[in-house]
Structure formats: structure tokens, C-alpha cells
Coordinates of C-alpha atoms and ligand atoms in Angstrom, one line a residue:
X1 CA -1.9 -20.2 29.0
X2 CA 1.6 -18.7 29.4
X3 CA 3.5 -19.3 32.0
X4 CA 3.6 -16.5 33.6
X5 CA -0.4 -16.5 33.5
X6 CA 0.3 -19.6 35.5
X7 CA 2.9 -18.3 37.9
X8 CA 0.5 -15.3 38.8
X9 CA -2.4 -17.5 39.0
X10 CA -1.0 -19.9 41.5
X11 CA 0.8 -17.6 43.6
X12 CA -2.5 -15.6 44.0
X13 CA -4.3 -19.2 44.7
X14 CA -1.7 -20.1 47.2
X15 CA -1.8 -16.9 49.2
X16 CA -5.5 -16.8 49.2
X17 CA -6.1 -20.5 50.2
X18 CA -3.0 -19.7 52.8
X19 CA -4.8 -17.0 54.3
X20 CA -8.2 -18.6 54.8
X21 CA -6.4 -21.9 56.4
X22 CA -5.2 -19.5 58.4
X23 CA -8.4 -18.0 59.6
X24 CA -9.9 -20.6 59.5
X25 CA -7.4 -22.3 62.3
X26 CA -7.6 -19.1 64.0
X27 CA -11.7 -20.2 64.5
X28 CA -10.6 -24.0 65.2
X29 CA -8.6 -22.8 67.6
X30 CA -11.0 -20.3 69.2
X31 CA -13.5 -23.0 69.9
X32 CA -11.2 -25.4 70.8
X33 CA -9.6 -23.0 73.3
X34 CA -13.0 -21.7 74.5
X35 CA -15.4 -24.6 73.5
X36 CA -17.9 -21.8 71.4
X37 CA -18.0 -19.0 69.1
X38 CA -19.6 -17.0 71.5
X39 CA -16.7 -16.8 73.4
X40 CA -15.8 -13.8 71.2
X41 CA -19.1 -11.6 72.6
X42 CA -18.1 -12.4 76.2
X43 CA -14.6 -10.5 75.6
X44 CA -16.3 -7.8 73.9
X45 CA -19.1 -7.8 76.9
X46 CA -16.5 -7.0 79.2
X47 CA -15.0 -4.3 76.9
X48 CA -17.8 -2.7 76.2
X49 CA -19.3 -2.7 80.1
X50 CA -16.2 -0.7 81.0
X51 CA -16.9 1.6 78.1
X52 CA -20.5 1.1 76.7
X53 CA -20.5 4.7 75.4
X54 CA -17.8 7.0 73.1
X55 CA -17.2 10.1 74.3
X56 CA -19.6 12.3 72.8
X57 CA -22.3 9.8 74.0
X58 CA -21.3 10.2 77.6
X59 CA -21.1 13.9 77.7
X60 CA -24.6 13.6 76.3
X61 CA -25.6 10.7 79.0
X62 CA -24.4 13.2 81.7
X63 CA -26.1 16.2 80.0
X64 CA -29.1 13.7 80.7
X65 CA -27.9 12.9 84.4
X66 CA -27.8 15.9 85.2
X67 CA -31.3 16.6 84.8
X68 CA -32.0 13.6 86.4
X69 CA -30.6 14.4 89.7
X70 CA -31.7 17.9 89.3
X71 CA -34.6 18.3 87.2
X72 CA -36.3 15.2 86.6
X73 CA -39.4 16.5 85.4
X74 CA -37.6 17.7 82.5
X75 CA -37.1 14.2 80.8
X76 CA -40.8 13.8 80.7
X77 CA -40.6 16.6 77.7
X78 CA -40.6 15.1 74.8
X79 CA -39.3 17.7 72.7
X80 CA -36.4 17.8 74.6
X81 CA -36.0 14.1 74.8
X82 CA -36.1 14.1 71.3
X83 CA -33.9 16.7 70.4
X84 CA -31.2 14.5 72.8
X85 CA -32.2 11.4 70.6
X86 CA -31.0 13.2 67.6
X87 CA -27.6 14.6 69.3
X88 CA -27.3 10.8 69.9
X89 CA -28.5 9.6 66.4
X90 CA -25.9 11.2 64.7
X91 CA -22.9 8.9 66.7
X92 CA -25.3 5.9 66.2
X93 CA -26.7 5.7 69.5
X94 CA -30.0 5.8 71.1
X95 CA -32.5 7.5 73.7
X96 CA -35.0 5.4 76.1
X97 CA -36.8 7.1 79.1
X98 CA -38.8 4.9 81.1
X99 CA -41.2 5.9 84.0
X100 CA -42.4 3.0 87.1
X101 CA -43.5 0.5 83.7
X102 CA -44.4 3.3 81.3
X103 CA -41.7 3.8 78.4
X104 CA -41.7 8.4 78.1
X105 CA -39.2 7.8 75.4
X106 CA -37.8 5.1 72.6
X107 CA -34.9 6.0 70.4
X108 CA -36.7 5.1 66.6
X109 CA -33.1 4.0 66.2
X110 CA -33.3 0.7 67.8
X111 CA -36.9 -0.7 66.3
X112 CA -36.8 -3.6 68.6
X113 CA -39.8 -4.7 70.2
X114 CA -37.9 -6.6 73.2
X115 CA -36.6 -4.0 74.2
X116 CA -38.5 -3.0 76.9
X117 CA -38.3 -6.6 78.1
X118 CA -34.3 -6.9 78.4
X119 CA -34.1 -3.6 80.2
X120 CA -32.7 -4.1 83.6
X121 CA -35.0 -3.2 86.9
X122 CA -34.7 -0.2 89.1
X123 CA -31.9 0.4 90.8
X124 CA -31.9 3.5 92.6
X125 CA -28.1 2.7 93.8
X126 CA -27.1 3.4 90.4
X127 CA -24.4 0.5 91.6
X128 CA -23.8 -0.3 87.9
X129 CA -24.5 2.5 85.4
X130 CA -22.7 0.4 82.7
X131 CA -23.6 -3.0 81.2
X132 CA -24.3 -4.6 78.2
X133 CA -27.7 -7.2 77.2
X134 CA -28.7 -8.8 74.4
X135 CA -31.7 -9.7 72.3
X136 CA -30.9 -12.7 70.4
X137 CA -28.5 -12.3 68.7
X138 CA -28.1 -8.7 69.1
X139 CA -25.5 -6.9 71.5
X140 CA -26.4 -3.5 73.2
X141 CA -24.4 -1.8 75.6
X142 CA -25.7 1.1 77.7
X143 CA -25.2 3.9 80.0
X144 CA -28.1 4.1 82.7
X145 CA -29.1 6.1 85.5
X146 CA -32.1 5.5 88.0
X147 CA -33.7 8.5 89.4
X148 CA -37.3 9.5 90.9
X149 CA -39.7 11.9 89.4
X150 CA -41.1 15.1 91.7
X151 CA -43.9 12.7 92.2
X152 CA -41.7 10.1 93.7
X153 CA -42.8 7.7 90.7
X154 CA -38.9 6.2 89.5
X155 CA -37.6 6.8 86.4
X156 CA -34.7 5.5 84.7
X157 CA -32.6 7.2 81.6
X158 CA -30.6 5.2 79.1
X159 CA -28.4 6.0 76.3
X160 CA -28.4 3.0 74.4
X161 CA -25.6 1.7 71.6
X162 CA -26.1 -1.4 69.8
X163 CA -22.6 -3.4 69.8
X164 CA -22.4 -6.1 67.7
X165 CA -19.2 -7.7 68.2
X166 CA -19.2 -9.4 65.0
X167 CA -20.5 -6.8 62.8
X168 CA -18.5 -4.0 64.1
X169 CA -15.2 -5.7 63.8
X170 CA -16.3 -6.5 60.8
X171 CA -18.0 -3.0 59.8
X172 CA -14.4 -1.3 61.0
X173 CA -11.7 -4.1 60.0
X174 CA -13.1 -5.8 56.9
X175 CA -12.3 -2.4 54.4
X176 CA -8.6 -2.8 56.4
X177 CA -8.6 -6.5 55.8
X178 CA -9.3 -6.7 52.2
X179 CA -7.5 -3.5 51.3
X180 CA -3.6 -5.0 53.6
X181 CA -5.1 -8.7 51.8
X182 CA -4.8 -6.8 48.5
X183 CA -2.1 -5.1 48.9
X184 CA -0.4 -8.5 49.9
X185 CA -1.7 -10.0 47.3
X186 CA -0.4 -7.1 44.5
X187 CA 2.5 -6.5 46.4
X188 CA 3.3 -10.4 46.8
X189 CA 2.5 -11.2 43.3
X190 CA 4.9 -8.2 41.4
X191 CA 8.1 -9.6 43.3
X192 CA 7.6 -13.1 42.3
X193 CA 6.3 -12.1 39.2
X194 CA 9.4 -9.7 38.8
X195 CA 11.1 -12.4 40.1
X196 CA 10.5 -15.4 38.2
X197 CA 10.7 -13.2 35.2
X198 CA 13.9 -12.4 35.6
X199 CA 15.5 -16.1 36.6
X200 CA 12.7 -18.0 34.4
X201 CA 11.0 -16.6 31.3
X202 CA 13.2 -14.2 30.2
X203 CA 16.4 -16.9 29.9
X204 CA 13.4 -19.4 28.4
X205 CA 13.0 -16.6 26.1
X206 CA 16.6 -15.7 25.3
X207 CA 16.8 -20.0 24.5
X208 CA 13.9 -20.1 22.5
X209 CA 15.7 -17.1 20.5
X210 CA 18.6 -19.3 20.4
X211 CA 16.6 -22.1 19.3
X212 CA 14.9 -20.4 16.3
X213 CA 18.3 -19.0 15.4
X214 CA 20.2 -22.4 15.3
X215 CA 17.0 -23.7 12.9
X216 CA 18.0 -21.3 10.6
X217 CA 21.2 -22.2 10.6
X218 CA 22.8 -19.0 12.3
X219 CA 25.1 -21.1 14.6
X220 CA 27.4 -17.8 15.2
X221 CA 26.6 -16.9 18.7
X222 CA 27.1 -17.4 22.1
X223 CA 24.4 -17.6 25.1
X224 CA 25.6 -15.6 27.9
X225 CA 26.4 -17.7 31.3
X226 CA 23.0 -17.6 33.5
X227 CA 22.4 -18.5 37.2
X228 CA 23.6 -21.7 38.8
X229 CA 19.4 -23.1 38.8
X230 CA 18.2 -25.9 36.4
X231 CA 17.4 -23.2 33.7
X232 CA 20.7 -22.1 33.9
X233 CA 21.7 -25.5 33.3
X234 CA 19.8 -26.4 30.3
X235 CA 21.3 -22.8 29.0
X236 CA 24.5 -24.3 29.5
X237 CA 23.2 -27.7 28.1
X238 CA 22.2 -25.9 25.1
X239 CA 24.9 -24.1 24.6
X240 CA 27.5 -26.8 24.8
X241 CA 25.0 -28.2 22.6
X242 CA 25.5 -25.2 20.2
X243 CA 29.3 -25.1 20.2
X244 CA 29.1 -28.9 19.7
X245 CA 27.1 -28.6 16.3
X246 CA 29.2 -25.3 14.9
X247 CA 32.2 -27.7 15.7
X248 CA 30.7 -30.6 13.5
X249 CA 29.7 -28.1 11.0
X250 CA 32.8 -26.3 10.5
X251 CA 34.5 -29.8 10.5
X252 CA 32.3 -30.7 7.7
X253 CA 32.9 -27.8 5.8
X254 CA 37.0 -28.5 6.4
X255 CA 36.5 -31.9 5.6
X256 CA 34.8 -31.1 2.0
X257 CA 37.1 -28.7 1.6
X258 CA 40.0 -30.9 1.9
X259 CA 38.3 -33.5 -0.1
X260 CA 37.9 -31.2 -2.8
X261 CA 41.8 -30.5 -2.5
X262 CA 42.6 -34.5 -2.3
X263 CA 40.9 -35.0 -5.4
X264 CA 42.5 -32.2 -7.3
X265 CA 45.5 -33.1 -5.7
X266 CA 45.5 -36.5 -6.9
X267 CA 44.5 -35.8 -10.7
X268 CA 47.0 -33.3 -11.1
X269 CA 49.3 -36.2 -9.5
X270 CA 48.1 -39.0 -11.9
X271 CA 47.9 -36.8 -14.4
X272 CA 52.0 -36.2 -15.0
X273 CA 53.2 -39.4 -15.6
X274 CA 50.1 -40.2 -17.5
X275 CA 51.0 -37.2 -19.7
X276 CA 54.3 -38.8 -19.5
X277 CA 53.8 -42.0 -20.5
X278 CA 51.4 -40.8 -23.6
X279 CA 53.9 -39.0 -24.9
X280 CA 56.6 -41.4 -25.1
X281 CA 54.2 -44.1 -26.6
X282 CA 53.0 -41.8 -29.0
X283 CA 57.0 -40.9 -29.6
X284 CA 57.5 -44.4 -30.2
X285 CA 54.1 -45.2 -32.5
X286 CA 55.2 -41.9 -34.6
X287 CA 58.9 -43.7 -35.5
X288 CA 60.6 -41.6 -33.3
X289 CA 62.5 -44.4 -31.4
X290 CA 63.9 -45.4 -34.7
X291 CA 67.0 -47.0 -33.1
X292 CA 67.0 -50.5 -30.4
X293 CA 68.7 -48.4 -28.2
X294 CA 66.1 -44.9 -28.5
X295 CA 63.3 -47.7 -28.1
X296 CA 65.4 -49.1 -25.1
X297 CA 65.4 -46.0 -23.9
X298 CA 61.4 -45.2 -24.2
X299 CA 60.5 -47.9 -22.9
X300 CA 62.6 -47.7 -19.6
X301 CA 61.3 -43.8 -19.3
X302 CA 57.7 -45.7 -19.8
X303 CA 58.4 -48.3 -17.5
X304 CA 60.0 -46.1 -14.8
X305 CA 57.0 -43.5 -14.9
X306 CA 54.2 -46.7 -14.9
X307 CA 56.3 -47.4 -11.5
X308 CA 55.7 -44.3 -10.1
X309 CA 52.2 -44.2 -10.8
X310 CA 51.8 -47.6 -9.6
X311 CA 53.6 -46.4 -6.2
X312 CA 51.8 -42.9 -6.4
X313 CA 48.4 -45.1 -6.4
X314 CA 49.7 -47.7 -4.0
X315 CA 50.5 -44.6 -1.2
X316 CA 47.3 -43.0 -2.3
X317 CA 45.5 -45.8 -1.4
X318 CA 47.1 -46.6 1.7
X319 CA 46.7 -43.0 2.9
X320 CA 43.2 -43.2 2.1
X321 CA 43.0 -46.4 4.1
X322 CA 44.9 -45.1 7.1
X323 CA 42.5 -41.8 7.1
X324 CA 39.4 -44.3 7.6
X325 CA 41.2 -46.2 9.9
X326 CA 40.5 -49.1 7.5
X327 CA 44.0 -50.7 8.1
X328 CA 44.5 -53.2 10.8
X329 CA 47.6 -53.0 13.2
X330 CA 49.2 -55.9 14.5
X331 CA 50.9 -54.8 17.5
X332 CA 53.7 -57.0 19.1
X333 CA 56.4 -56.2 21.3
X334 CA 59.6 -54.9 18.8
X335 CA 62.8 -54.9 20.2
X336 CA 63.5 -51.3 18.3
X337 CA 67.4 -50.9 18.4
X338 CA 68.3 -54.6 16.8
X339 CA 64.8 -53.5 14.6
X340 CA 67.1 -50.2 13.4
X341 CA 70.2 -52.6 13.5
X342 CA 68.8 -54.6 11.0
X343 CA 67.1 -51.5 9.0
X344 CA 70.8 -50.0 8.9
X345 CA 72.5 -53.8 7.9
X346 CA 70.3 -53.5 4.8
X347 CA 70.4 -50.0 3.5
X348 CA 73.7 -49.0 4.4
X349 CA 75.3 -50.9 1.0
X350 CA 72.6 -48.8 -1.5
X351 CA 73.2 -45.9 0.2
X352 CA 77.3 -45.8 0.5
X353 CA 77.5 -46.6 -3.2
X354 CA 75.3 -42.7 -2.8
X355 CA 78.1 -41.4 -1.2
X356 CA 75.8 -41.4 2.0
X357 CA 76.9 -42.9 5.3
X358 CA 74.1 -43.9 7.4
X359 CA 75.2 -45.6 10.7
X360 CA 74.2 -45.3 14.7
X361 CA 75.2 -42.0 16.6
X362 CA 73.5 -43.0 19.5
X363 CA 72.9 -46.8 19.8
X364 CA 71.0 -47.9 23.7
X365 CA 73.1 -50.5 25.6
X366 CA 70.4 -52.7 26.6
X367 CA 67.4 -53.8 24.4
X368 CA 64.9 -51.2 23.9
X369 CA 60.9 -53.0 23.9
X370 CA 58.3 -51.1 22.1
X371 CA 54.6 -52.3 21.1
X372 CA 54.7 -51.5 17.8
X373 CA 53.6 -53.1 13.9
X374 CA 56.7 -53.9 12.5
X375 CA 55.9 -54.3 9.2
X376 CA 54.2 -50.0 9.0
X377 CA 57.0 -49.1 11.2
X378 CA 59.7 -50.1 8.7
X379 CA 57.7 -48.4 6.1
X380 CA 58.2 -45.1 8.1
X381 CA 61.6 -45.8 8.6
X382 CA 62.1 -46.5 4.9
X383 CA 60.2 -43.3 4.3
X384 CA 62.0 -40.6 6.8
X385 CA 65.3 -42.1 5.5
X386 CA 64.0 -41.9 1.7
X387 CA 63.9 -38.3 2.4
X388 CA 67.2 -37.8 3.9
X389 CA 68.6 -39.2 0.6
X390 CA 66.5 -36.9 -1.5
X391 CA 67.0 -33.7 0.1
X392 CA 70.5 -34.4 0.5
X393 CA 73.4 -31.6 -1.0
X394 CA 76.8 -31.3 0.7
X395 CA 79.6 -33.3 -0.3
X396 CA 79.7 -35.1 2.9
X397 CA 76.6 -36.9 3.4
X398 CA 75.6 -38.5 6.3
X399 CA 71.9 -39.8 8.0
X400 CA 72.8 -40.5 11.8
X401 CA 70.3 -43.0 13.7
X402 CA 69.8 -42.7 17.6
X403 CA 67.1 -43.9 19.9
X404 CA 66.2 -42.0 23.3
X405 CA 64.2 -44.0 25.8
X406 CA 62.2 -42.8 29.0
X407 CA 60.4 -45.2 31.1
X408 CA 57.8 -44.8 28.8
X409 CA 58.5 -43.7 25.4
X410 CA 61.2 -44.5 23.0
X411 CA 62.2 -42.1 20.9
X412 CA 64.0 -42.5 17.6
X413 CA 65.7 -40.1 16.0
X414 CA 67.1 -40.1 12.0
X415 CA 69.2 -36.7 11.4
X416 CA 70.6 -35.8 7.9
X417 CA 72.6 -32.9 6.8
X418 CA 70.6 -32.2 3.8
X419 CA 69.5 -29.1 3.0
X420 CA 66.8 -28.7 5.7
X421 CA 63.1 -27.3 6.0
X422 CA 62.0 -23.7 5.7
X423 CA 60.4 -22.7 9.2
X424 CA 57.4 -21.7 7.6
X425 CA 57.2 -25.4 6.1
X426 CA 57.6 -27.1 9.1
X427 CA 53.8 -26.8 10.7
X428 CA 52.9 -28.5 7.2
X429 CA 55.2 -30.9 6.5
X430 CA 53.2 -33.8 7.8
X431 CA 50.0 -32.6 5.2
X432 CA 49.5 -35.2 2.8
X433 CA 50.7 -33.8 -0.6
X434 CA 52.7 -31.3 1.1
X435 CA 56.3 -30.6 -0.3
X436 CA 58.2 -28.0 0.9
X437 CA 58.8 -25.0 -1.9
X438 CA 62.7 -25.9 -2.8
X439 CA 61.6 -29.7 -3.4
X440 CA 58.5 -28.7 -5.7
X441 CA 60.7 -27.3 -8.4
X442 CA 64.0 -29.9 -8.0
X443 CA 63.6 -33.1 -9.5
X444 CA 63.4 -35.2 -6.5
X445 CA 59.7 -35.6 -7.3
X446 CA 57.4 -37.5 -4.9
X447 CA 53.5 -36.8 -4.1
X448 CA 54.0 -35.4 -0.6
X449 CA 52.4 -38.4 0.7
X450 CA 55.4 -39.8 2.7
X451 CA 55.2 -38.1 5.8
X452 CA 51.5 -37.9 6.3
X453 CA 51.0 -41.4 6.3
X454 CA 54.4 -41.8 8.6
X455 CA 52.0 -39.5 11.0
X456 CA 49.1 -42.2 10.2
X457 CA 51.1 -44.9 11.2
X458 CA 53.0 -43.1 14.4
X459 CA 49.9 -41.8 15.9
X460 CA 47.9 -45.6 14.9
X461 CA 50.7 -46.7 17.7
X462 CA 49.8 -43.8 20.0
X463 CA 53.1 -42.2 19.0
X464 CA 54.0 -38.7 18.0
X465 CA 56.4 -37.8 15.0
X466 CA 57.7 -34.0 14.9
X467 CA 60.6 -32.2 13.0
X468 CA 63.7 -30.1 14.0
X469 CA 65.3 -28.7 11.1
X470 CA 67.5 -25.7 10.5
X471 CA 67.8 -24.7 6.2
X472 CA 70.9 -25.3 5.0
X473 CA 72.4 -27.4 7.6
X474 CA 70.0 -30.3 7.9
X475 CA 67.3 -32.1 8.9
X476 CA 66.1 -34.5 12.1
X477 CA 62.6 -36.6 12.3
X478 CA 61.6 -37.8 15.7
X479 CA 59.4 -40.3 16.3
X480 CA 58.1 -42.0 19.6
X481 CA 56.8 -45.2 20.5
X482 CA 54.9 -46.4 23.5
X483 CA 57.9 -48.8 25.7
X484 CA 56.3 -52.0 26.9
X485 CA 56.0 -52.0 30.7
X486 CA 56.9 -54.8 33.2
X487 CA 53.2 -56.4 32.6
X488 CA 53.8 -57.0 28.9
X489 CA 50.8 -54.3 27.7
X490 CA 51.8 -51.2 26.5
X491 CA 51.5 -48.0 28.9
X492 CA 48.6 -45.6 28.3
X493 CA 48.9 -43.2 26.2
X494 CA 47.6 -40.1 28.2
X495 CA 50.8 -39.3 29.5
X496 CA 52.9 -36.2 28.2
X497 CA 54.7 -37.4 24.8
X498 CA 58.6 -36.3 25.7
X499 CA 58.8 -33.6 23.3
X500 CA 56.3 -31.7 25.2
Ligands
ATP601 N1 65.0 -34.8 5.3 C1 64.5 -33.7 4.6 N2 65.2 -32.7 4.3 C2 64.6 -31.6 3.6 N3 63.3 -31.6 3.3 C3 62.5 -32.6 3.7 C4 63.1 -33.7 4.4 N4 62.0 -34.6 4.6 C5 60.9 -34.0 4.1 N5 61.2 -32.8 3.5 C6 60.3 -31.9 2.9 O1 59.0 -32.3 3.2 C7 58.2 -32.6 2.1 C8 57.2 -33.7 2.4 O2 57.9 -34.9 2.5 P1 57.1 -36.2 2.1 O3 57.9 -37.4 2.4 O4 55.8 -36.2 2.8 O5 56.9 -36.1 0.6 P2 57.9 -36.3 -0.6 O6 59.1 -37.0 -0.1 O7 58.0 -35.1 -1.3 O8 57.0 -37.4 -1.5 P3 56.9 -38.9 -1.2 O9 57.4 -39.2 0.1 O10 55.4 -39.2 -1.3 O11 57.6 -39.6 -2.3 C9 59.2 -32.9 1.0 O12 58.7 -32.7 -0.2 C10 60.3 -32.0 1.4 O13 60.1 -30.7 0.9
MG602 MG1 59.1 -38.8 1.2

């Protein structure tokens, strides 16, 4: 059974078992007022002894007194009597023409034996020309006059109606009844049904369309907002629902897809120094390094390149490790400007023998705390200054170190005037394998790995590491670090990084 079989069906049950409670406390209540059922008849007996007769039966009732008073003789004639029964049959009513104890006349209408019996007596006062009687259960009402035949013998005339309370309200408003109940019921049930319809089935239906569509995969739609009920929550249930699986899928598709690129990424990669190496131990199998000094040679070009693969594998794998999240962090409050003290002590040597200065712009006063791994921070360091050095080209070289702290991030910022990053470059710079176009031709090498696992690491400390550069005149790599607060832990990280 649908439900809208079910909705119509119990909104029909509910008005029809409303309705008879409520006649049937209607009748409760009648014979608790009154104490009987019959109470009804007495209000109709007083109704109908002010007006036992319609209209047409009391011009015909004084047709009939007037020849009463006048000529009484005449309602001995019995054609004439019946000729008045039949003026009187047709508005349902009846004759009855008594003489002393004789009956001159019965209506055929009434066929009631009794009737004789409930007749009142004579009256020649005619002080009440209206009342009602009954016979059992049947209700009369009547017109009557008392009058005396020429002979003096009395005579009465009565135009009889039978007035069944009961049947005649029923007879008159039982078709009204059941056609207003009906036309409740119809009218009733179309505006629920139209009703529930609208705010019920037809979003159930526009769900279960939804529902059939996401099982076929089709995930490309949208359910429209519906009202503010519990179906229109389940439509916004299922459509968060929705938009939570085409996420997931389109993540998976990105995800394969960048797989797909890692792995081609990384055998192209592997695949040059490989290539490299082959060739130079072939060189060297086919006699070409004749000399100790060619073989030297060789064999430092084979060595060098076996380096670089073993670091190309070594950053491979860490990046691999860092995407899992495989790598532990050991967080512990780092003092970071003696931290960039010391990274500065140790590199500045290598790097002046470079020609490159690398020294403080911007060194803090006090101690600067952040929570951070030392050891992964370093390797960032290490990395972002590694750059620097790479992409470096004026004559004058320099890699400037300053740190910025708010009360809740430090910031740290390493700025070289190398030959800077392409705008279009910079939104990619922090993809693993991601060089910029200029470096993918120079020799300067490198997998692109460098800065995407610098972005592992920063974000593992719930940092942020961006990129200002302008081509031509340099290049500057922020990175922030949560400060440790007054309680020792470091501050959430929910509040707005400073570069935002
Ligand atoms: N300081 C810089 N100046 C100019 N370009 C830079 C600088 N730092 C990074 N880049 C550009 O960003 C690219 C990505 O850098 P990243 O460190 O990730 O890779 P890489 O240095 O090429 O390789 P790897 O670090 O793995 O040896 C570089 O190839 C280069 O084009
Ligand atoms: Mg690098």
C-alpha cells in the first residue's frame, strides 16, 4: 500500500470516527441533560401543537370548518369527504370524521387500528384545535374541530399528519447530512491529500530519484533546498551526503591521478643517472678510460651520479613517508634564533668560499621559543638555503636571514637575490617534482622534491611556508612556527597564520 493510499485512508477513518464520537456525545449528552431519548419527541410535541398542519393542510382543515359550522350535514357525504382525503393525501396528510362514537370517515392513509382509541373526546369549546398523540411509538399531530350535526348528534373533524420526530428529521436531514459529510469528507481529503503531496511524497520521490541516480554512479547533481520539516531534513542529510561522496570520489580520481604522475615522475628521475652511470661503466669496460686519470675521472662522474640517486631515493622516500604521515615528530621547545645562529656558524664558511654571503638582516633581541623538531626543521633550512645557492646569478650574492615574531607565530624569513620565481610558478612551487621552467633546462639539477617535503615538515608543526619572489631580482621563503606560550604547550593552531 502506498503511502498516499494510507494517508487518504486514515484521514477518511479519522474524520469518520470523529464525526460519530461526535454524535454520539451529542446523544450522551442529550440523555444526560434530559435523562431519556424521548426528550427529543417532547420538543417536537410542542412544535408541532403550535403548528400540527402546513399550510395547504389548514386551508383544507378550514375548508372543512367551514362546513362544520355551517353545513354539517355535508361531512356525512362521503364522496365529498373523500375527495378532501385526497386534496390531503397528496401533502401526506389524513381525513377522520367521527359522529357521537361512530367513525363517518378514516383517511386509508393512516392504517392504524388505535386510532379511534387515541382520539381525544368532545369538546364542543373547540379550546384546543391543535395537539399532538401518539400510538406507540408513532407521533400524530392534528387539527380538530368539534361541531353538532342538524340532529344535534356531535361530530368532530380532524385532519390528521403523522409526525415522527425521528423519521422526519431523518427523512428531511439525512440526504443533507450524508451529502455536507461527503462533501467534507472529499473536500477534506483533496487538501491533505494535495497537501501531503506536495511537502511528503513528491520530495520522497525527488530522493528516491536521487537515490537511483547516485547507484548508478551519476553523482553530478544537486537536490534543490525543501521545507524546514524532517523530510526536508533528510533531503538536506542526503544531499550533504551526496556532495560528501562526489568529494571522496573526485579525491580519488586526483589521487590516482597524481599517483600515476609520482610514479612516472620518479622513473624518469631514476632513470637519468641510471642512464648515466651505464654509460660511463660501459665507457670504462670498452677501454675508453685508457689513462689513471680518464678512469679517475669515470669513476668520480659514477660515484657523484650513485650519490644523487642515493639522495634522489633517500628524499623520495622521505616524501613518501611524510605524505602517509608515517614519520614521527619529536616536538620540543627550540629556541629558533640561536637555532639559525648556529645554522648560519656552520654554512657561512662553504658558502663565502661561493662568493655568497649569508648572515642575519634581522636578528630578535630576546630568545625566540618555538615547538618545533629540530632535527626536520634544519633539513628545511638546509633545503630553502640549498636553493638560494642554486638559483643564485649576480655578482654580488647574498642569502639574508630574519625572524619575525607575534605572540603567536614566529616567522622566519631566508631572502636571496637570485634570479627569482616566475609568477605563474609560484602557486606550484611547493608540488613535489615541481621546478620552475628556467631551472629545468640549467644544470642545477635536483628532483623538485625540496620544497614539498619543506611544506610536509612546516605544516607537520602546524606551520605555513609561502613564497615572495619577484624574477630577476630575487627570492624570499617564509616559514612560520607555532611560539610556545607561557604554559609551556604550544598555542592552537586555529588562529589566523600572519601572512593572512
Ligand atoms: N631561491 C630560489 N630562487 C629561484 N628559484 C627557486 C628558488 N627556490 C626554489 N626555486 C624554484 O623552485 C623549484 C622547486 O624547488 P625545490 O627545492 O622543490 O626543487 P629543486 O631544488 O629543483 O630540487 P631538490 O630540492 O629536490 O634538489 C626549483 O626547481 C626552482 O625552479
Ligand atoms: Mg631544492
Amino acid at each position: 500500500m502506498s503511502i498516499r493510499v494510507k494517508l487518504l485512508l486514515s484521514y477518511t477513518g479519522m474524520l469518520v470516527i470523529s464525526l460519530l464520537m461526535f454524535f454520539l456525545a451529542a446523544s450522551l449528552f442529550t440523555i444526560a441533560a434530559t435523562g431519556d431519548i424521548h426528550s427529543f419527541r417532547d420538543f417536537y410535541k410542542v412544535h408541532y401543537q403550535l403548528n400540527p398542519l402546513t399550510e395547504q393542510e389548514e386551508s383544507i382543515f378550514l375548508e372543512l370548518k367551514y362546513f362544520a359550522k355551517n353545513e354539517p350535514d355535508k361531512l356525512l357525504d362521503k364522496s365529498l369527504l373523500q375527495d378532501y382525503d385526497f386534496k390531503l393525501k397528496t401533502v401526506r396528510a389524513g381525513l377522520y370524521v367521527r359522529r357521537e362514537s361512530n367513525q363517518v370517515f378514516e383517511s386509508l392513509t393512516f392504517n392504524q387500528p388505535e386510532l379511534e382509541k387515541s382520539l381525544p373526546p368532545y369538546d364542543l369549546n373547540n379550546s384546543q384545535i391543535r395537539n399532538t398523540f401518539n400510538i406507540g411509538e408513532r407521533f400524530y399531530a392534528y387539527a380538530k374541530f368539534d361541531f353538532l350535526y342538524s340532529d344535534g348528534a356531535k361530530g368532530s373533524v380532524f385532519v390528521i399528519r403523522e409526525r415522527s420526530p425521528f423519521s422526519e428529521v431523518t427523512r428531511r436531514l439525512l440526504p443533507i447530512l450524508v451529502c455536507l459529510l461527503l462533501g467534507v469528507l472529499i473536500v477534506a481529503n483533496v487538501l491533505l491529500y494535495r497537501w501531503i503531496t506536495r511537502s511528503v511524497v513528491k520530495p520522497l520521490d525527488r530522493l528516491r530519484h536521487s537515490a537511483e541516480n547516485i547507484k548508478e554512479g551519476n553523482l553530478d547533481f544537486a537536490l534543490p533546498e525543501s521545507s524546514k520539516d524532517e523530510i526536508g531534513q533528510l533531503n538536506e542529510a542526503f544531499e550533504n551526503m551526496r556532495r560528501r561522496l562526489q568529494e571522496s570520489v573526485q579525491l580519488r580520481l586526483q589521487d590516482e591521478e597524481s599517483r600515476k604522475e609520482l610514479i612516472s615522475n620518479i622513473s624518469h628521475d631514476l632513470r637519468t643517472p641510471i642512464t648515466n652511470i651505464k654509460g660511463y661503466i660501459e665507457g670504462i669496460r670498452d677501454g675508453v678510460a685508457d689513462t689513471p686519470e680518464k678512469m679517475d675521472k669515470y669513476v668520480n662522474i659514477i660515484y657523484a651520479k650513485a650519490v644523487d640517486l642515493d639522495k634522489l631515493v633517500d628524499e623520495l622516500f622521505l616524501y613518501s613517508k611524510l605524505d602517509l604521515k608515517q614519520v614521527p615528530f619529536t616536538f620540543e621547545p627550540v629556541d629558533i634564533t640561536s637555532f639559525l645562529d648556529d645554522c648560519i656558524d656552520e654554512l657561512h664558511y662553504d658558502l663565502e668560499e661561493k662568493g655568497i654571503r649569508l648572515q642575519w638582516e634581522q636578528r630578535p633581541q630576546e630568545s625566540v621559543a618555538v615547538i618545533a623538531d629540530l632535527e626536520k626543521i634544519k633539513r628545511t633550512v638546509l633545503n630553502i638555503i640549498e636553493n638560494a645557492q642554486k638559483f643564485m646569478d649576480k655578482p654580488d650574492k647574498h642569502i639574508l636571514v630574519s625572524v619575525m615574531a607575534d605572540p603567536k607565530w614566529a616567522t622566519v624569513e631566508i631572502k636571496d637575490n637570485g634570479i627569482g620565481i616566475p609568477e605563474e610558478a609560484i602557486p606550484h612551487l611547493f608540488e613535489r617534482f615541481y621546478r620552475a621552467e628556467q631551472s629545468r633546462n640549467s644544470s642545477t639539477g635536483g628532483s623538485g622534491l625540496g620544497l614539498s617535503i619543506a611544506r610536509q615538515i612546516i605544516e607537520g608543526h602546524g606551520g605555513e611556508i609561502w613564497v615572495k619572489s619577484k624574477q630577476g631580482s630575487g627570492t624570499s621563503l617564509f616559514f612560520s612556527l607555532p611560539r610556545m606560550n607561557q604554559q609551556g604547550g604550544a598555542d592552537t593552531y586555529d588562529d589566523a597564520h600572519p601572512h593572512h
